[in-house]
Short mmCIF file of C-alpha atoms in Angstrom, two decimals:
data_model
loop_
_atom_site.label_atom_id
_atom_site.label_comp_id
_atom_site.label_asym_id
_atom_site.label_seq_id
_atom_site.Cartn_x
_atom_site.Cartn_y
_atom_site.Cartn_z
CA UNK A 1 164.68 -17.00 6.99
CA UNK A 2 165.07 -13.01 6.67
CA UNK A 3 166.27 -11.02 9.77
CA UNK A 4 162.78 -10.13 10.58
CA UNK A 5 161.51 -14.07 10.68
CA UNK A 6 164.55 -14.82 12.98
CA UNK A 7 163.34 -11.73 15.15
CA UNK A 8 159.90 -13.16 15.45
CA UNK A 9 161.03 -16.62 16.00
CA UNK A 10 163.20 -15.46 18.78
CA UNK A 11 160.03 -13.24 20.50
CA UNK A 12 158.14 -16.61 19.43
CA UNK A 13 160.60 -18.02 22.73
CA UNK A 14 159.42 -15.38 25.14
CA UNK A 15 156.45 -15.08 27.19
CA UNK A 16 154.05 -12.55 26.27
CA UNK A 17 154.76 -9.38 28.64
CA UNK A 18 158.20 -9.86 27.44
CA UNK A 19 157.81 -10.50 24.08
CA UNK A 20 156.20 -6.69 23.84
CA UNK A 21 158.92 -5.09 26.34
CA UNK A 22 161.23 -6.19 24.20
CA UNK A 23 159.58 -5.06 20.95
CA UNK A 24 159.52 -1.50 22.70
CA UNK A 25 162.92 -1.59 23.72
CA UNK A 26 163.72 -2.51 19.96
CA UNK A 27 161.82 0.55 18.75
CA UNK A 28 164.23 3.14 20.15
CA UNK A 29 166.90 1.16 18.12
CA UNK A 30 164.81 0.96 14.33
CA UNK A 31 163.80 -2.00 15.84
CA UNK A 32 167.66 -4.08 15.44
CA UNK A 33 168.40 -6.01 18.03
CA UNK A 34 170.73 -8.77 18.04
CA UNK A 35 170.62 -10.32 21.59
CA UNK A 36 167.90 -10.57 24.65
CA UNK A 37 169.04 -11.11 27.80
CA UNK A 38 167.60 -12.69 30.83
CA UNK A 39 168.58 -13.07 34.29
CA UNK A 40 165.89 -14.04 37.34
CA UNK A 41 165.57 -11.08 38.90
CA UNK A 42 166.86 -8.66 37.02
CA UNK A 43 165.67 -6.33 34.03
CA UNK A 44 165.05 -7.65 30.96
CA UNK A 45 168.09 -6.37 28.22
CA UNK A 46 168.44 -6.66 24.53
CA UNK A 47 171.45 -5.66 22.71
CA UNK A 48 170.94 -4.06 19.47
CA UNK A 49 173.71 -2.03 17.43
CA UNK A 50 175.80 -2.74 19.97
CA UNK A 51 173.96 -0.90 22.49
CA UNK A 52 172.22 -2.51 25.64
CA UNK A 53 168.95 -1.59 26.58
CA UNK A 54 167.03 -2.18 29.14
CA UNK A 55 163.61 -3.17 28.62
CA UNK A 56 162.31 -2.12 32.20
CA UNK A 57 160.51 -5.32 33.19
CA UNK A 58 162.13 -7.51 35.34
CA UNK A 59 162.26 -11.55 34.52
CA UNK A 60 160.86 -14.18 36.94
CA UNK A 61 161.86 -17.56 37.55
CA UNK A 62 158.65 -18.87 35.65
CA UNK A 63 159.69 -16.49 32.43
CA UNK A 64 163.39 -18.16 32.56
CA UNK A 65 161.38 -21.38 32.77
CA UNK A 66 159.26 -21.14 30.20
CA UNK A 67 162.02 -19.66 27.86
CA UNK A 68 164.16 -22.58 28.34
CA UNK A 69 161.38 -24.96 27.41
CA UNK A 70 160.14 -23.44 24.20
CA UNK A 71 163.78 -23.36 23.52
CA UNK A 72 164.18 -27.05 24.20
CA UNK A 73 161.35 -27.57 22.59
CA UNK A 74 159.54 -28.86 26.06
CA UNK A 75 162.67 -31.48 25.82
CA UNK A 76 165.42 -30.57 28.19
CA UNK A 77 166.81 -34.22 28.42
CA UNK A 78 167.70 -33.92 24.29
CA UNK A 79 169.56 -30.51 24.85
CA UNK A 80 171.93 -32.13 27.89
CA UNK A 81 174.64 -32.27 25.97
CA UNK A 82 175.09 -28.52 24.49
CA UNK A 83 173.59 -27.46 28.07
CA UNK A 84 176.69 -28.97 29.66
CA UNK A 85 178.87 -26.87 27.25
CA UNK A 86 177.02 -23.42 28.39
CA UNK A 87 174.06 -23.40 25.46
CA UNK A 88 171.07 -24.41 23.31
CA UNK A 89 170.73 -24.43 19.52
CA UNK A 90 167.32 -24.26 18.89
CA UNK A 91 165.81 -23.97 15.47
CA UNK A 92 166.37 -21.45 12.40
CA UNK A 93 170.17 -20.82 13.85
CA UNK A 94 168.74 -19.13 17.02
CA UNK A 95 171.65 -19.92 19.87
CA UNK A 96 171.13 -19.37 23.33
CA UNK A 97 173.59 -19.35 26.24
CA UNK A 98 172.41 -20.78 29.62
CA UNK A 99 174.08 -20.77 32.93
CA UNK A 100 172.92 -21.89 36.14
CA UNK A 101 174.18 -23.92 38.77
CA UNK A 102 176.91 -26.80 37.83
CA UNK A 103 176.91 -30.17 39.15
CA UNK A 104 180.20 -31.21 39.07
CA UNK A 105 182.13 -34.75 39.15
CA UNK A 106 185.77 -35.69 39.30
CA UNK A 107 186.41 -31.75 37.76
CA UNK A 108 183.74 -32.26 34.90
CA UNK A 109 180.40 -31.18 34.40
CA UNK A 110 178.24 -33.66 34.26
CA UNK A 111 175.04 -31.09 34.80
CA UNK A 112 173.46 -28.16 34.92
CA UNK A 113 170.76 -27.27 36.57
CA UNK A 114 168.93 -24.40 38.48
CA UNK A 115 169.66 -22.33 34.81
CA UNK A 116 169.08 -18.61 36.43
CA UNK A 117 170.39 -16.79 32.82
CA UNK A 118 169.36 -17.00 29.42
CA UNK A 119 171.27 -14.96 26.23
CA UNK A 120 169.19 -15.70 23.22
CA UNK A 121 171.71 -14.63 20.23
CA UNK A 122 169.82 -13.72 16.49
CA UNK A 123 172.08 -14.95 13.61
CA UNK A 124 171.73 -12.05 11.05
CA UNK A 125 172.45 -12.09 7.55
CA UNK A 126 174.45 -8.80 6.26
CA UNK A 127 174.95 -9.59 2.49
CA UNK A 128 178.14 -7.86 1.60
CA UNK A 129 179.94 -7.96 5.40
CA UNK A 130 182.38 -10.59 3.66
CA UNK A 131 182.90 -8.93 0.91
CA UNK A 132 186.60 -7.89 1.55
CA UNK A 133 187.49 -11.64 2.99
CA UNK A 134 186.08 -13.35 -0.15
CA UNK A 135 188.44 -10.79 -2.93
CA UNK A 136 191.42 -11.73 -0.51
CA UNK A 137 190.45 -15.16 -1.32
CA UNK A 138 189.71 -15.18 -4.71
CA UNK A 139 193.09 -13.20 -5.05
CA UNK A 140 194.98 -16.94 -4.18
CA UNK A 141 192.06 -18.62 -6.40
CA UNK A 142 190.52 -19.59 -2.96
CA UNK A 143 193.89 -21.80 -2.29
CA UNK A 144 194.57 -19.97 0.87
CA UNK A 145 193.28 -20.19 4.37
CA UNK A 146 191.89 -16.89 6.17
CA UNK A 147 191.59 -17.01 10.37
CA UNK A 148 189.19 -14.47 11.37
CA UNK A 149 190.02 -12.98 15.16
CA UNK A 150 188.34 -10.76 17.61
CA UNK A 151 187.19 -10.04 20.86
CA UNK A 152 183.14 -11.92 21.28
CA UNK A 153 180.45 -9.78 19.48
CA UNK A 154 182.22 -7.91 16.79
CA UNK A 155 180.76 -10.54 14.15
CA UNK A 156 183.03 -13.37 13.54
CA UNK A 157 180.14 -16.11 12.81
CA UNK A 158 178.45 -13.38 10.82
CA UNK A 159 181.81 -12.72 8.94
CA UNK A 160 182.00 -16.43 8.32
CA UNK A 161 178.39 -17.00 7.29
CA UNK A 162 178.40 -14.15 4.60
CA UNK A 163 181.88 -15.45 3.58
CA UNK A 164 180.22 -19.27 3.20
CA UNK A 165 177.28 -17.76 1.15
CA UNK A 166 179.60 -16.10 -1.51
CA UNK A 167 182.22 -18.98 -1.87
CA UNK A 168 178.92 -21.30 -2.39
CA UNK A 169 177.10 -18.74 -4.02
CA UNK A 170 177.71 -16.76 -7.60
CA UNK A 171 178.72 -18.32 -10.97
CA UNK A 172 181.37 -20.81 -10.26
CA UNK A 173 179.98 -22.03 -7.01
CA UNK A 174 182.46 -23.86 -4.79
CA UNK A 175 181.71 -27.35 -2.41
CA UNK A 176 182.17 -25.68 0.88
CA UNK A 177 181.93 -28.04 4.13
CA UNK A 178 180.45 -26.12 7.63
CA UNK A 179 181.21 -27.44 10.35
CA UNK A 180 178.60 -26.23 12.42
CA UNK A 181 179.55 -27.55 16.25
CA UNK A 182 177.02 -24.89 17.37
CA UNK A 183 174.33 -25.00 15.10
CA UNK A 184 174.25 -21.07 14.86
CA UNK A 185 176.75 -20.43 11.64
CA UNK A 186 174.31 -22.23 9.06
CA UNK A 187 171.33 -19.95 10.63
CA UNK A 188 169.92 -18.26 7.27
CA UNK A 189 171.87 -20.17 4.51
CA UNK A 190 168.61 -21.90 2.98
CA UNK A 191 169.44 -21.17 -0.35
CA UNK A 192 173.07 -22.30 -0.82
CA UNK A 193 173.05 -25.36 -3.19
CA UNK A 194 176.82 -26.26 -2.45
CA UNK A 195 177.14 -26.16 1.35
CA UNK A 196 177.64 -28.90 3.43
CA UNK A 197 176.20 -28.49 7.31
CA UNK A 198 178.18 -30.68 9.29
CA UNK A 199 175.50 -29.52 11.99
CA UNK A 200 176.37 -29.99 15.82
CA UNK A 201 179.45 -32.40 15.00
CA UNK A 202 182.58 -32.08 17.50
CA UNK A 203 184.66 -29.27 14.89
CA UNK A 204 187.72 -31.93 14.93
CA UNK A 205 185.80 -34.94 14.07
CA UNK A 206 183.37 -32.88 12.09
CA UNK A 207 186.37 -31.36 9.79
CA UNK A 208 187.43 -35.10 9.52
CA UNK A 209 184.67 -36.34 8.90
CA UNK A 210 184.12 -33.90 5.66
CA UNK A 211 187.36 -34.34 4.17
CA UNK A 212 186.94 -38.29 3.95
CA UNK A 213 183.67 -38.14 2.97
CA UNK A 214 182.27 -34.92 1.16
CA UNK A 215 185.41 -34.28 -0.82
CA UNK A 216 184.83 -30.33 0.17
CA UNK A 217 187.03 -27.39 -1.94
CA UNK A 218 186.85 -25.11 0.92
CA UNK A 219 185.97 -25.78 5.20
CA UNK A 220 184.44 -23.02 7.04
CA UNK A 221 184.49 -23.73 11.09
CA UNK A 222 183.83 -21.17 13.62
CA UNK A 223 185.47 -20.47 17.26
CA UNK A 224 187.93 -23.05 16.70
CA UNK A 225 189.80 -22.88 20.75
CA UNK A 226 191.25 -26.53 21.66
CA UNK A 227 194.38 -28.74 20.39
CA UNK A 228 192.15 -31.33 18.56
CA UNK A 229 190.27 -28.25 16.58
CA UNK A 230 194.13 -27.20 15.64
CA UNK A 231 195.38 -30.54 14.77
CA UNK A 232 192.47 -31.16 12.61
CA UNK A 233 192.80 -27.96 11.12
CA UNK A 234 196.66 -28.84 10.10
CA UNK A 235 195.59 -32.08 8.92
CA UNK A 236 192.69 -30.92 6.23
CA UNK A 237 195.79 -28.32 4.98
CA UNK A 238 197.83 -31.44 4.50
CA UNK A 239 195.08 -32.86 2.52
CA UNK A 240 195.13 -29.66 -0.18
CA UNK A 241 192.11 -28.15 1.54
CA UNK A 242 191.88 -24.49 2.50
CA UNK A 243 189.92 -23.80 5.62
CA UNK A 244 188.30 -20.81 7.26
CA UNK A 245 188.16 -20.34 10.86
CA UNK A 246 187.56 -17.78 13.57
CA UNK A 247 189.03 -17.44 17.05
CA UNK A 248 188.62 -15.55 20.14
CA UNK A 249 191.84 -12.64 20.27
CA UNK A 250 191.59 -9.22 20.36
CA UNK A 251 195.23 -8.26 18.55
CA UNK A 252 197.77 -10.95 16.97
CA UNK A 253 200.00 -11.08 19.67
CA UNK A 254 197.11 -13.13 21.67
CA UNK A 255 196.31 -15.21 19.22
CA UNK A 256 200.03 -16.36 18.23
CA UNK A 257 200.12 -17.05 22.38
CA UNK A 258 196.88 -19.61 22.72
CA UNK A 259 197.28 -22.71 23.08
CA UNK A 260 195.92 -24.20 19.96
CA UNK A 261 198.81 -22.04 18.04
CA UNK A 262 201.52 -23.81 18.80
CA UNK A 263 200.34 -26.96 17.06
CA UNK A 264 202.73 -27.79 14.12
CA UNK A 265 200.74 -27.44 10.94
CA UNK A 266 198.83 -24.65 11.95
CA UNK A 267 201.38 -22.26 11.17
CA UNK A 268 200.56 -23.07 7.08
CA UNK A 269 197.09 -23.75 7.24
CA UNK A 270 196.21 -20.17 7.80
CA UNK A 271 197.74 -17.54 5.13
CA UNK A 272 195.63 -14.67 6.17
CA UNK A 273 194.98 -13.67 9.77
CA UNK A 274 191.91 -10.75 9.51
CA UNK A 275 191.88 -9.01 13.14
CA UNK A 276 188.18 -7.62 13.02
CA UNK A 277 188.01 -4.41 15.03
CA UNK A 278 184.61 -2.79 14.56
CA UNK A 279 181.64 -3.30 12.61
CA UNK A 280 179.55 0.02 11.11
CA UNK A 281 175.87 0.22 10.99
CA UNK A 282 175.94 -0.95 7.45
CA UNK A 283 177.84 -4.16 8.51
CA UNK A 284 181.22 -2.83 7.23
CA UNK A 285 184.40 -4.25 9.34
CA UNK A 286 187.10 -2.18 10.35
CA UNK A 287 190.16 -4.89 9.73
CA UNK A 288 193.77 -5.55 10.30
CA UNK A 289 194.91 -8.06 7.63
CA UNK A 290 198.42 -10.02 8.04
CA UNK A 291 199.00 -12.14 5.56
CA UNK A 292 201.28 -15.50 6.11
CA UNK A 293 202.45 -14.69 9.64
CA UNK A 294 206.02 -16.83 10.63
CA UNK A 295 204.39 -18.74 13.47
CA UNK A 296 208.26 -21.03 13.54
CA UNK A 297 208.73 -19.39 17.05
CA UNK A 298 205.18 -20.32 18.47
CA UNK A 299 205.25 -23.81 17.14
CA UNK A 300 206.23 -25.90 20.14
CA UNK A 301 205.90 -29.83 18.73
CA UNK B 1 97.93 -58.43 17.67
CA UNK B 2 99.93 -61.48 17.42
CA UNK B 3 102.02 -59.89 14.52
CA UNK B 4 102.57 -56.79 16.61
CA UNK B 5 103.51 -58.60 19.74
CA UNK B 6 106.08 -60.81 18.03
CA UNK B 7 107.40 -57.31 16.14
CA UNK B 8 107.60 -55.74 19.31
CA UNK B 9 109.54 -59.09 20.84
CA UNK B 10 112.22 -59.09 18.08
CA UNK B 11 112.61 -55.16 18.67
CA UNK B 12 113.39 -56.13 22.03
CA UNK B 13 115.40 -58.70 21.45
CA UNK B 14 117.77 -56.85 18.93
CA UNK B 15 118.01 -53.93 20.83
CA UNK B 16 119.31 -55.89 23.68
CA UNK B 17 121.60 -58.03 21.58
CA UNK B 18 122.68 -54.18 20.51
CA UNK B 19 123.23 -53.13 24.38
CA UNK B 20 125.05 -56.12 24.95
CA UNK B 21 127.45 -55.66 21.70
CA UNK B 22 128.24 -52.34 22.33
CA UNK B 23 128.97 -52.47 26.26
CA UNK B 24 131.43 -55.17 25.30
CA UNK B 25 133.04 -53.25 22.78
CA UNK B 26 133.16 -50.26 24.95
CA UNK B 27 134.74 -51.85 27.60
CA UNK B 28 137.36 -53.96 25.54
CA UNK B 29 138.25 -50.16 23.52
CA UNK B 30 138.86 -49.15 26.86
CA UNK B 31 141.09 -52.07 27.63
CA UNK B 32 142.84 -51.84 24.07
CA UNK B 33 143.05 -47.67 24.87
CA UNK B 34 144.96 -47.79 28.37
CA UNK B 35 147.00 -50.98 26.92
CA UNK B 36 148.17 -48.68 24.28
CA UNK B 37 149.06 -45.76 26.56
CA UNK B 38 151.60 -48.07 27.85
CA UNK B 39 152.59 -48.33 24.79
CA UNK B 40 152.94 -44.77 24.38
CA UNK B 41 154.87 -44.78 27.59
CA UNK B 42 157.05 -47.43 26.72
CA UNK B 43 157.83 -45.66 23.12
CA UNK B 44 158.43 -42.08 24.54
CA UNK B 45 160.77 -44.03 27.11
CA UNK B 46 162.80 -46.06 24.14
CA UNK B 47 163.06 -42.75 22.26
CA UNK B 48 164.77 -40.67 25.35
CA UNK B 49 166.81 -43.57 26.42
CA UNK B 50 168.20 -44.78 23.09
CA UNK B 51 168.19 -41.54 20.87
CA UNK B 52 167.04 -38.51 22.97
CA UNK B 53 163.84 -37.38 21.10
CA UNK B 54 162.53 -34.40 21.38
CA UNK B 55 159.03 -34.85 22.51
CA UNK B 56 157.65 -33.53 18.99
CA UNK B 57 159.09 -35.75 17.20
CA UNK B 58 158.12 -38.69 19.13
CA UNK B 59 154.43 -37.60 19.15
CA UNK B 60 154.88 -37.26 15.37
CA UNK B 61 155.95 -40.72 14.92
CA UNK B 62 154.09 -42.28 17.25
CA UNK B 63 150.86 -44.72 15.88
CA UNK B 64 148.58 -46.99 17.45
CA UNK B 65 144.91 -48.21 16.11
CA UNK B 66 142.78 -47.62 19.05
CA UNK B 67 144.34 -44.04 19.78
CA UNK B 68 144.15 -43.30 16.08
CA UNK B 69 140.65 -44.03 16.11
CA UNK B 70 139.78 -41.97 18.50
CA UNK B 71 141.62 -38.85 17.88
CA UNK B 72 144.38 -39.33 20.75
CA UNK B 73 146.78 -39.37 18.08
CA UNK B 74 146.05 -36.31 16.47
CA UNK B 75 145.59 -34.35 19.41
CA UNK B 76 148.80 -35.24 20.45
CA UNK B 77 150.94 -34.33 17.22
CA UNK B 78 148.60 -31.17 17.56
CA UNK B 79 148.98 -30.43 21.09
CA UNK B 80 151.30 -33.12 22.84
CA UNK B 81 150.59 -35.45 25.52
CA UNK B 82 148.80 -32.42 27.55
CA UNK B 83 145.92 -31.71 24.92
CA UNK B 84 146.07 -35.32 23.90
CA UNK B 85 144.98 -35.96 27.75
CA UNK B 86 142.17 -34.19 27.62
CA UNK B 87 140.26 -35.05 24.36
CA UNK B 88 136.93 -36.33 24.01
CA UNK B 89 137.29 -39.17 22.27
CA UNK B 90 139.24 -42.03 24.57
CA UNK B 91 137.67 -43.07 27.39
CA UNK B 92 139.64 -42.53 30.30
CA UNK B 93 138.23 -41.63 33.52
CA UNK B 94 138.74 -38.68 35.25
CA UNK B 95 141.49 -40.30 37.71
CA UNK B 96 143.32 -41.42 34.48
CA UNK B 97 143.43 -38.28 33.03
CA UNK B 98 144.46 -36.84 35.34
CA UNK B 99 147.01 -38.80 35.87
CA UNK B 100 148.50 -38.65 32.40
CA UNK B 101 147.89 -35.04 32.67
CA UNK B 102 150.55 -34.95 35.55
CA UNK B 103 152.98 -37.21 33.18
CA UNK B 104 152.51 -34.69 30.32
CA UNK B 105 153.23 -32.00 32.99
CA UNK B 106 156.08 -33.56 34.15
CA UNK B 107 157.78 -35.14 30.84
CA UNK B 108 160.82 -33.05 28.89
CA UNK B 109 161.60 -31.10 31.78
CA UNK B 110 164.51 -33.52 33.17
CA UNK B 111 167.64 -35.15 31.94
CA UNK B 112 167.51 -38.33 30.62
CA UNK B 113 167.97 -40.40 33.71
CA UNK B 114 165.01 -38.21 35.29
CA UNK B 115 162.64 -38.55 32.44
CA UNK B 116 163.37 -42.54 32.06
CA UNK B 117 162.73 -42.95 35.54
CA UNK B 118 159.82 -40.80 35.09
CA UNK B 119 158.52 -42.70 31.95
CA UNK B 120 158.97 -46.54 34.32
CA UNK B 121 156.80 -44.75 37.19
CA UNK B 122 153.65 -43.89 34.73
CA UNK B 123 154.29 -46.72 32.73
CA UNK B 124 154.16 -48.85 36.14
CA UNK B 125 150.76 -47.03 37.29
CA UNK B 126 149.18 -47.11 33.82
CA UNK B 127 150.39 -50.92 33.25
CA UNK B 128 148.62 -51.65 36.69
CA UNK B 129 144.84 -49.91 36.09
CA UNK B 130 145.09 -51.35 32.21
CA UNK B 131 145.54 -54.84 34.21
CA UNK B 132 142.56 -54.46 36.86
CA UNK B 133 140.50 -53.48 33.68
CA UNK B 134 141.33 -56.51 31.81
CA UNK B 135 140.77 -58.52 35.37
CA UNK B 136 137.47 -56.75 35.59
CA UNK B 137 136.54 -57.24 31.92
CA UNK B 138 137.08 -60.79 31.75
CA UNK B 139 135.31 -61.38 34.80
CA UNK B 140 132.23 -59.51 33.69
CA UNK B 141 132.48 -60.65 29.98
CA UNK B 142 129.52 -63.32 30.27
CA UNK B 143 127.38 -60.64 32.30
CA UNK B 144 127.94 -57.90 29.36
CA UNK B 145 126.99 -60.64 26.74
CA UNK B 146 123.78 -62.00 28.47
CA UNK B 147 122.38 -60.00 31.11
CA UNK B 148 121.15 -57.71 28.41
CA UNK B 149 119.40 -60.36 26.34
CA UNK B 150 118.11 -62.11 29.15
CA UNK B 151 116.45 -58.84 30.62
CA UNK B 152 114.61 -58.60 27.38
CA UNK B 153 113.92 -62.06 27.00
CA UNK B 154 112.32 -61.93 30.85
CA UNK B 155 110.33 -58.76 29.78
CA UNK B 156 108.95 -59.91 26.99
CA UNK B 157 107.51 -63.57 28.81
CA UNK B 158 105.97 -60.77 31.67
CA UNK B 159 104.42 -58.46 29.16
CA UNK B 160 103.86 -60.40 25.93
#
């Protein structure tokens, strides 16, 4: 699917009226937009270019409604699960967040309901946005592990969708494993022969899972964030295979302090950390690149 | 004239035979037609409960003679369960479609627990008028077989 089919198929979610605001609101950006937003109440928004814009009709209860359905696909009961963890993967990589109110038991959430705001996020392919990353890795002959970093909405999972389409893509095409845990990084990557979707699998058991079974050369994961993603992670480097990952930071410092950091073994999994700190209109990052950080003084056990 | 008389005598005759044949039929494809809505009910139900199905796919994999035969199916891989409700070709009565038309209504907008509970009620309700029409049908059986051969027989000994 091009970025224009992924467009339509996201409209293809909305009702009517707000199908067309939000094909006028795209307009005043050459028609890019990346994001629609929908609260009850409130204005429709789309982001596009990194600019929000308003779309100047407001969204009813009904259009939240019948948004959540198409993107449930009239079957709320099989989407429980991702609901729970704050979103929906519907088809062709489309992801959308949903919050509402949460039922909670014992400190868990066992469901949401009364959903009140929808984000429906486009995957977009920019060929060439990886570009950089992959030379960095075929510098180590694609032995090395690279840890992509930002704050949300730069384009980490566009970063590591590009980079999964050039390791499995060219002449010497490598066996690449994606763990997809939310079914939006493998939006777009029809015509890689040598990728792997591990699609919706938890991203530890999922990484697991591919080393035992698909005997991968490379593991691509996104928004790795808990102990078990780290541990995992350390684990497949033990095995001899190099993994990329991305991670919520916005400088190194904050990344060396989470949590998932200080799990021995993750200190040589990754050999290049790639801060991304802006994207241009052509899809070009502005980087940081520090390559094998000494994580000894972070590593608590 | 006797020639024409006994023509006319054996027309009668076979078309009641033909009234009674078909009013039986109709009323057991009716029986076999809300039988296999349970059926549907039941499947849609398994599906949720054991593997959480989204309602397309069910509808795609669902089968079942009498509904096939008379275009349920296909309306509802087309349509779902809401156009499937509504076509022309099973022979529900108005009550009964309307009826599944508040399941369809209803159905994928809960979690599981809501939907399987959802699934038991309609299930119960369309388990219960498939029932009464078998009770109904087996009770009139004889009368659909020979009331309509014995009207014609008793018309042709007043007019022949």
């Amino acid at each position: 699917m091009n970025d224009i089919d992924m467009q339509k198929e996201a409209l293809s979610l909305l009702p009517r009226r707000l199908a067309s605001a939000v094909m006028r609101g795209a307009s005043l950006r050459q028609g890019v937009f990346n994001e629609i937003r929908m609260r009850i109440g409130m204005p429709l928004c789309i982001t596009g270019r990194g600019v929000n814009i308003p779309c100047g009709v407001v969204c009813s209860k009904e259009d939240v409604d019948y948004t959540l359905r198409a993107l449930c696909g009239n079957s709320l009961y099989s989407h429980s699960e991702t609901i729970r963890e704050g979103y929906i993967a519907a088809p062709g990589g489309i992801r959308a967040g949903v919050c509402g109110r949460a039922v909670v038991e014992r400190g868990e959430i066992v469901s949401v309901t009364d959903i009140t705001s929808i984000c429906i996020r486009i995957p977009r392919r920019i060929p060439g946005a990886a570009d950089e990353l992959y030379k960095m890795l075929k510098a180590s002959s694609f032995r090395s592990g690279i840890l992509i970093y930002s704050r949300p909405g730069i384009g980490k999972t566009t970063a590591l969708r590009e980079l999964t389409a050039l390791l499995a893509g060219g002449e010497a095409p490598l066996r690449v494993a994606l763990v997809d845990t939310r079914c939006e990084l493998a939006g777009g990557l029809g015509g890689c022969l040598t990728v792997d979707v591990l699609s919706g699998y938890p991203r530890s058991q999922g990484i697991e899972i591919a080393l035992r079974t698909l005997s991968p050369e490379y593991i691509i994961c996104d928004e790795i964030a808990s102990r078990e993603d780290a541990f995992a992670i350390a684990s497949a480097r033990a095995s001899g295979v190099p993994i990329a990952a991305s991670a919520h930071a916005d400088s190194l410092d904050e990344l060396l302090s989470s949590e998932f950091m200080n799990v021995r073994g993750v200190a040589n999994a990754f050999d290049v950390f790639v801060c991304l700190k802006s994207r241009d209109d052509c899809g070009r990052y502005e980087t940081d690149v520090a390559y094998g950080v000494d994580l000894s003084s972070v590593c608590a056990q | 004239m006797t020639a024409a008389r006994l023509a006319g005598a054996a027309i009668l005759m076979c078309a009641s035979l033909f009234l009674s044949l078909r009013l039986t039929a109709a009323k057991r494809k009716r029986e076999r037609e809300l039988y296999e809505i349970c059926d549907l009910i039941r499947y849609v139900r398994n599906n949720i409960d054991s593997f959480l199905t989204p309602l397309g796919s069910i509808f795609s994999k669902f089968s079942s003679p009498a509904l096939d035969s008379c275009g349920f199916v296909e309306a509802l891989e087309n349509g779902g369960l809401s156009s499937a409700a509504v076509s022309e070709g099973i022979s529900l009565l108005s009550n009964e479609r309307r009826l599944l038309l508040a399941f369809s209504e209803k159905l994928g907008l809960g979690y599981r627990d809501e939907e399987i509970r959802l699934c038991d009620y309609y299930y119960k309700e369309f388990s219960e008028i498939a029932r009464r029409e078998r009770e109904e049908n087996d009770k009139k059986s004889k009368m659909y077989k020979y009331l309509p051969p014995l009207a014609a027989l008793s018309l042709i000994i007043i007019f022949i």
